[in-house]
Amino acid sequence: MPRKSYFSFLPPLTEDPLSLELKKYRLSLVSFGYFKSARSHADKNTTLPYHRIIYVCCGSVRYEIHDTSVSLKKGDVLYTPPNTIYNAVSLEDTFPEFLYLYFQVLPHHEEKNFILMMETSLKIRVFHALRSPVEFYFRAIEEEYENQRPGYHRSIHCLFTLLIMELLRRKDFHPNELLPRGPFAGADLVLNKATSYIAANIREPLRISQVSRACGVSESYLYKVFVAGLLQSPKEYIVKCKMEYAALLLKEQNMTVTQVARELGFANPNHLSNTFYKVMGVRPSQYAQANTTAP
């Protein structure tokens, strides 16, 4: 009778709650860079349609977010969700220097849970990371970005995932912090279909009836699923997505407000401007100007 292999006695790996939770998200880096202010650093009412993480390399800076003030010094890490309006002012004669990461979280219907997981709902989350794995991952990403050896893009995304995981470890991740799943049958599938349809048709003047038909459900059911899963109505979600796309066009395509209004099917630029202000907290012209000078 053959002896049992040693490997048959090895215990299998089992997935822990944090690993299982991170599998739900597709994290995509949009931009990485190193920022050094050549003057007294003062960003007023700056906002971006991306998740943002900064690591302070030198100097110190004060941020005002959600009527809360926080001072960051060397080694501190700050995470802010999309469309966070903030003011930043340097605190010392030595101007702040920091590494920054902008990223997106998909699928859209899971984004609210990701933000809650990072513990930033209506409050600021700061991590101290000097001489920690978080600092190491930032530096490793910086090295890969500068050298751009074969496979650097994949390497950066792997390091970025490890960075996110380490931040969650440092805040002592608990799965019960997340939003409860919707009580409706097939709610996750409907949300996925609806948000994908909205993303694919973001340039069109979308109606709720169109989205519900695409998902094969009634408008009232779609409303209940959105409120339960995203804490907002389908109309509110569509408007938010359109304004995030408008911000992208203003920043990356250098479009005028009139061009963006036409692109997204708005009746006139004033309608777009008023809607953009309600969602983003600034006028589109102010947003375009601010995001051509600040990271």
Tab-separated table of C-alpha atoms in Angstrom:
chain	number	residue	atom	x	y	z
A	1	MET	CA	0.000	0.000	0.000
A	2	PRO	CA	1.573	3.311	-1.046
A	3	ARG	CA	2.346	5.795	1.628
A	4	LYS	CA	0.222	8.936	1.747
A	5	SER	CA	1.916	11.943	0.284
A	6	TYR	CA	3.186	14.540	2.714
A	7	PHE	CA	1.152	17.083	0.797
A	8	SER	CA	-2.118	15.329	1.648
A	9	PHE	CA	-1.612	16.476	5.256
A	10	LEU	CA	-1.168	20.145	4.391
A	11	PRO	CA	-4.110	22.260	5.551
A	12	PRO	CA	-5.896	24.057	2.702
A	13	LEU	CA	-5.901	27.843	2.475
A	14	THR	CA	-9.190	29.441	3.419
A	15	GLU	CA	-10.307	32.939	2.502
A	16	ASP	CA	-10.682	35.450	5.317
A	17	PRO	CA	-13.421	38.162	5.367
A	18	LEU	CA	-11.141	40.957	4.128
A	19	SER	CA	-9.877	38.895	1.196
A	20	LEU	CA	-13.443	37.967	0.268
A	21	GLU	CA	-14.554	41.600	0.465
A	22	LEU	CA	-11.707	42.878	-1.737
A	23	LYS	CA	-12.666	40.345	-4.443
A	24	LYS	CA	-15.901	42.293	-4.998
A	25	TYR	CA	-14.142	45.386	-6.327
A	26	ARG	CA	-12.213	46.234	-9.461
A	27	LEU	CA	-9.744	48.915	-8.426
A	28	SER	CA	-8.282	50.816	-11.347
A	29	LEU	CA	-5.518	53.410	-10.993
A	30	VAL	CA	-6.188	56.557	-13.011
A	31	SER	CA	-3.095	58.569	-12.111
A	32	PHE	CA	0.004	58.435	-9.936
A	33	GLY	CA	2.451	61.226	-9.308
A	34	TYR	CA	4.730	63.236	-7.064
A	35	PHE	CA	3.636	66.757	-6.141
A	36	LYS	CA	5.909	69.454	-4.788
A	37	SER	CA	4.595	72.959	-4.297
A	38	ALA	CA	6.960	75.675	-5.510
A	39	ARG	CA	5.025	78.294	-3.559
A	40	SER	CA	2.810	78.553	-0.512
A	41	HIS	CA	0.412	75.659	-1.072
A	42	ALA	CA	-3.242	76.721	-1.002
A	43	ASP	CA	-5.938	74.822	-2.915
A	44	LYS	CA	-9.429	76.267	-2.507
A	45	ASN	CA	-12.598	74.216	-3.032
A	46	THR	CA	-10.729	71.542	-5.001
A	47	THR	CA	-12.622	68.415	-5.991
A	48	LEU	CA	-12.092	65.362	-8.201
A	49	PRO	CA	-14.397	62.597	-9.465
A	50	TYR	CA	-11.896	59.972	-8.241
A	51	HIS	CA	-10.926	58.235	-5.019
A	52	ARG	CA	-7.681	59.815	-3.798
A	53	ILE	CA	-4.858	58.714	-1.495
A	54	ILE	CA	-1.898	60.941	-0.665
A	55	TYR	CA	1.275	60.164	1.270
A	56	VAL	CA	3.045	63.194	2.760
A	57	CYS	CA	6.781	62.920	2.055
A	58	CYS	CA	7.901	66.277	3.438
A	59	GLY	CA	6.501	69.362	5.158
A	60	SER	CA	3.022	69.641	6.602
A	61	VAL	CA	-0.371	70.692	5.306
A	62	ARG	CA	-3.809	71.382	6.775
A	63	TYR	CA	-6.936	70.091	5.059
A	64	GLU	CA	-10.464	71.276	5.666
A	65	ILE	CA	-13.003	68.642	4.639
A	66	HIS	CA	-16.686	68.435	5.619
A	67	ASP	CA	-16.201	71.367	8.021
A	68	THR	CA	-13.474	69.362	9.763
A	69	SER	CA	-9.839	70.452	9.935
A	70	VAL	CA	-6.933	68.005	10.049
A	71	SER	CA	-3.177	68.590	9.971
A	72	LEU	CA	-0.951	66.150	8.085
A	73	LYS	CA	2.777	65.764	8.591
A	74	LYS	CA	5.504	63.607	7.103
A	75	GLY	CA	4.436	59.961	6.984
A	76	ASP	CA	0.681	60.627	7.103
A	77	VAL	CA	-1.721	59.142	4.566
A	78	LEU	CA	-5.097	60.678	3.706
A	79	TYR	CA	-7.896	58.925	1.808
A	80	THR	CA	-10.842	60.873	0.360
A	81	PRO	CA	-13.755	59.520	-1.699
A	82	PRO	CA	-14.825	60.991	-5.058
A	83	ASN	CA	-16.193	64.539	-5.226
A	84	THR	CA	-14.818	65.465	-1.812
A	85	ILE	CA	-14.484	69.247	-1.642
A	86	TYR	CA	-11.404	70.291	0.295
A	87	ASN	CA	-9.208	73.263	1.079
A	88	ALA	CA	-5.485	72.718	1.648
A	89	VAL	CA	-2.966	75.169	3.146
A	90	SER	CA	0.733	74.569	3.917
A	91	LEU	CA	1.641	74.979	7.603
A	92	GLU	CA	5.403	75.564	7.462
A	93	ASP	CA	7.995	77.479	5.504
A	94	THR	CA	8.936	74.187	3.843
A	95	PHE	CA	6.230	73.530	1.282
A	96	PRO	CA	4.523	70.117	1.338
A	97	GLU	CA	5.584	67.291	-0.936
A	98	PHE	CA	3.480	64.189	-1.397
A	99	LEU	CA	2.839	61.152	-3.557
A	100	TYR	CA	-0.723	60.822	-4.804
A	101	LEU	CA	-2.913	58.077	-6.257
A	102	TYR	CA	-6.217	58.644	-8.081
A	103	PHE	CA	-8.327	55.568	-8.695
A	104	GLN	CA	-11.784	54.305	-9.620
A	105	VAL	CA	-13.867	51.600	-7.961
A	106	LEU	CA	-16.128	49.287	-9.956
A	107	PRO	CA	-18.828	48.058	-10.082
A	108	HIS	CA	-20.599	51.334	-9.332
A	109	HIS	CA	-23.229	49.758	-7.109
A	110	GLU	CA	-20.510	48.535	-4.710
A	111	GLU	CA	-18.744	51.912	-4.448
A	112	LYS	CA	-20.718	53.026	-1.383
A	113	ASN	CA	-19.612	49.908	0.475
A	114	PHE	CA	-15.987	50.536	-0.479
A	115	ILE	CA	-16.169	54.058	0.943
A	116	LEU	CA	-17.722	52.767	4.162
A	117	MET	CA	-15.059	50.067	4.333
A	118	MET	CA	-12.406	52.787	4.170
A	119	GLU	CA	-14.326	54.510	6.988
A	120	THR	CA	-14.718	57.937	5.439
A	121	SER	CA	-18.468	58.522	5.534
A	122	LEU	CA	-18.806	62.213	6.502
A	123	LYS	CA	-15.457	62.120	8.296
A	124	ILE	CA	-11.770	62.182	7.510
A	125	ARG	CA	-9.636	59.066	7.652
A	126	VAL	CA	-5.910	59.607	8.283
A	127	PHE	CA	-3.326	56.833	8.631
A	128	HIS	CA	0.229	57.241	9.887
A	129	ALA	CA	2.490	55.165	7.661
A	130	LEU	CA	6.089	56.262	8.204
A	131	ARG	CA	8.408	53.218	7.994
A	132	SER	CA	5.443	50.898	7.430
A	133	PRO	CA	4.355	48.556	4.596
A	134	VAL	CA	2.123	51.395	3.307
A	135	GLU	CA	5.166	53.620	2.774
A	136	PHE	CA	7.005	50.708	1.161
A	137	TYR	CA	4.154	50.115	-1.329
A	138	PHE	CA	4.028	53.815	-2.226
A	139	ARG	CA	7.779	53.835	-2.871
A	140	ALA	CA	7.618	50.567	-4.825
A	141	ILE	CA	4.852	51.991	-7.030
A	142	GLU	CA	6.958	55.122	-7.543
A	143	GLU	CA	9.957	53.021	-8.608
A	144	GLU	CA	7.881	50.921	-11.035
A	145	TYR	CA	6.313	54.063	-12.491
A	146	GLU	CA	9.675	55.766	-13.046
A	147	ASN	CA	11.504	52.739	-14.512
A	148	GLN	CA	8.563	51.304	-16.517
A	149	ARG	CA	10.136	47.890	-16.915
A	150	PRO	CA	8.133	45.198	-18.766
A	151	GLY	CA	5.021	44.393	-16.757
A	152	TYR	CA	5.171	47.619	-14.750
A	153	HIS	CA	1.457	48.348	-15.236
A	154	ARG	CA	0.434	45.002	-13.741
A	155	SER	CA	3.031	45.329	-10.977
A	156	ILE	CA	1.732	48.771	-9.993
A	157	HIS	CA	-1.862	47.515	-9.753
A	158	CYS	CA	-0.779	44.545	-7.622
A	159	LEU	CA	1.168	46.837	-5.285
A	160	PHE	CA	-1.788	49.206	-5.162
A	161	THR	CA	-4.119	46.382	-4.067
A	162	LEU	CA	-1.642	45.464	-1.323
A	163	LEU	CA	-1.540	49.119	-0.242
A	164	ILE	CA	-5.342	49.221	0.095
A	165	MET	CA	-5.310	45.956	2.020
A	166	GLU	CA	-2.650	47.254	4.407
A	167	LEU	CA	-4.660	50.429	5.092
A	168	LEU	CA	-7.690	48.297	5.939
A	169	ARG	CA	-5.576	46.093	8.202
A	170	ARG	CA	-4.363	49.180	10.051
A	171	LYS	CA	-7.919	50.309	10.719
A	172	ASP	CA	-8.844	46.805	11.947
A	173	PHE	CA	-11.306	45.824	9.204
A	174	HIS	CA	-14.648	44.382	10.335
A	175	PRO	CA	-17.135	43.040	7.759
A	176	ASN	CA	-20.103	44.159	9.885
A	177	GLU	CA	-19.157	47.787	9.114
A	178	LEU	CA	-20.474	47.392	5.567
A	179	LEU	CA	-23.923	48.136	4.238
A	180	PRO	CA	-26.408	45.260	4.508
A	181	ARG	CA	-27.242	43.609	1.214
A	182	GLY	CA	-30.570	44.473	-0.369
A	183	PRO	CA	-33.546	42.404	0.789
A	184	PHE	CA	-34.947	42.085	-2.726
A	185	ALA	CA	-34.522	38.962	-4.786
A	186	GLY	CA	-31.849	39.371	-7.428
A	187	ALA	CA	-31.121	42.947	-6.286
A	188	ASP	CA	-27.359	42.699	-6.938
A	189	LEU	CA	-27.953	41.434	-10.479
A	190	VAL	CA	-30.468	44.211	-11.203
A	191	LEU	CA	-28.085	46.857	-9.832
A	192	ASN	CA	-25.251	45.501	-11.929
A	193	LYS	CA	-27.402	45.547	-15.075
A	194	ALA	CA	-28.759	49.020	-14.338
A	195	THR	CA	-25.424	50.654	-13.537
A	196	SER	CA	-23.793	49.011	-16.574
A	197	TYR	CA	-26.617	50.238	-18.819
A	198	ILE	CA	-26.314	53.761	-17.414
A	199	ALA	CA	-22.541	53.779	-17.920
A	200	ALA	CA	-22.912	52.579	-21.522
A	201	ASN	CA	-25.526	55.247	-22.329
A	202	ILE	CA	-24.236	58.122	-20.203
A	203	ARG	CA	-24.289	60.538	-23.174
A	204	GLU	CA	-27.991	59.934	-23.765
A	205	PRO	CA	-30.882	61.765	-22.013
A	206	LEU	CA	-31.623	58.682	-19.894
A	207	ARG	CA	-35.082	58.022	-18.518
A	208	ILE	CA	-35.877	55.708	-15.630
A	209	SER	CA	-38.345	53.824	-17.836
A	210	GLN	CA	-35.508	53.008	-20.277
A	211	VAL	CA	-33.312	51.619	-17.505
A	212	SER	CA	-36.111	49.551	-15.965
A	213	ARG	CA	-36.988	48.035	-19.353
A	214	ALA	CA	-33.333	47.190	-19.984
A	215	CYS	CA	-33.261	45.363	-16.636
A	216	GLY	CA	-36.634	43.670	-17.120
A	217	VAL	CA	-38.166	45.093	-13.927
A	218	SER	CA	-40.733	47.727	-13.030
A	219	GLU	CA	-39.762	51.336	-12.256
A	220	SER	CA	-40.977	50.967	-8.657
A	221	TYR	CA	-38.871	47.837	-8.126
A	222	LEU	CA	-35.839	49.552	-9.654
A	223	TYR	CA	-36.348	52.482	-7.284
A	224	LYS	CA	-36.483	50.165	-4.245
A	225	VAL	CA	-33.329	48.320	-5.340
A	226	PHE	CA	-31.375	51.566	-5.802
A	227	VAL	CA	-32.475	53.017	-2.480
A	228	ALA	CA	-31.685	49.765	-0.635
A	229	GLY	CA	-28.314	49.223	-2.326
A	230	LEU	CA	-27.025	52.734	-3.025
A	231	LEU	CA	-29.054	54.929	-0.653
A	232	GLN	CA	-30.163	57.049	-3.614
A	233	SER	CA	-32.805	56.977	-6.321
A	234	PRO	CA	-32.049	55.925	-9.929
A	235	LYS	CA	-32.472	59.572	-11.018
A	236	GLU	CA	-29.970	60.789	-8.405
A	237	TYR	CA	-27.507	58.107	-9.491
A	238	ILE	CA	-27.836	59.025	-13.177
A	239	VAL	CA	-27.264	62.709	-12.427
A	240	LYS	CA	-24.196	61.876	-10.309
A	241	CYS	CA	-22.721	59.695	-13.071
A	242	LYS	CA	-23.352	62.381	-15.678
A	243	MET	CA	-21.614	64.998	-13.541
A	244	GLU	CA	-18.638	62.702	-12.936
A	245	TYR	CA	-18.411	62.192	-16.685
A	246	ALA	CA	-18.735	65.949	-17.215
A	247	ALA	CA	-15.812	66.485	-14.827
A	248	LEU	CA	-13.771	63.970	-16.808
A	249	LEU	CA	-14.500	65.793	-20.081
A	250	LEU	CA	-13.615	69.160	-18.537
A	251	LYS	CA	-10.317	67.892	-17.156
A	252	GLU	CA	-9.040	65.380	-19.689
A	253	GLN	CA	-10.674	66.546	-22.932
A	254	ASN	CA	-10.423	70.292	-22.183
A	255	MET	CA	-13.990	70.766	-23.393
A	256	THR	CA	-15.893	73.977	-22.768
A	257	VAL	CA	-19.043	74.000	-20.633
A	258	THR	CA	-21.113	74.446	-23.794
A	259	GLN	CA	-19.459	71.447	-25.443
A	260	VAL	CA	-19.984	69.263	-22.355
A	261	ALA	CA	-23.646	70.301	-22.142
A	262	ARG	CA	-24.131	69.298	-25.773
A	263	GLU	CA	-22.230	66.026	-25.246
A	264	LEU	CA	-24.433	64.998	-22.310
A	265	GLY	CA	-27.746	66.078	-23.808
A	266	PHE	CA	-28.446	69.126	-21.610
A	267	ALA	CA	-30.787	71.790	-22.979
A	268	ASN	CA	-28.290	74.586	-22.341
A	269	PRO	CA	-24.983	75.298	-20.518
A	270	ASN	CA	-26.765	76.992	-17.594
A	271	HIS	CA	-28.729	73.813	-16.857
A	272	LEU	CA	-25.482	71.815	-16.822
A	273	SER	CA	-23.735	74.432	-14.679
A	274	ASN	CA	-26.495	74.456	-12.050
A	275	THR	CA	-26.651	70.646	-11.915
A	276	PHE	CA	-22.851	70.368	-11.721
A	277	TYR	CA	-22.788	72.824	-8.814
A	278	LYS	CA	-25.428	70.864	-6.862
A	279	VAL	CA	-23.502	67.597	-7.226
A	280	MET	CA	-19.851	68.693	-7.180
A	281	GLY	CA	-20.055	71.830	-5.051
A	282	VAL	CA	-18.311	74.060	-7.627
A	283	ARG	CA	-19.169	75.514	-11.014
A	284	PRO	CA	-17.804	73.575	-14.007
A	285	SER	CA	-15.679	76.556	-15.063
A	286	GLN	CA	-14.144	76.695	-11.556
A	287	TYR	CA	-13.554	72.948	-11.598
A	288	ALA	CA	-11.785	73.096	-14.962
A	289	GLN	CA	-9.565	75.940	-13.805
A	290	ALA	CA	-8.658	74.300	-10.462
A	291	ASN	CA	-7.786	70.951	-12.010
A	292	THR	CA	-5.335	72.321	-14.527
A	293	THR	CA	-2.985	73.472	-11.733
A	294	ALA	CA	-3.407	71.103	-8.772
A	295	PRO	CA	-2.954	67.342	-8.579
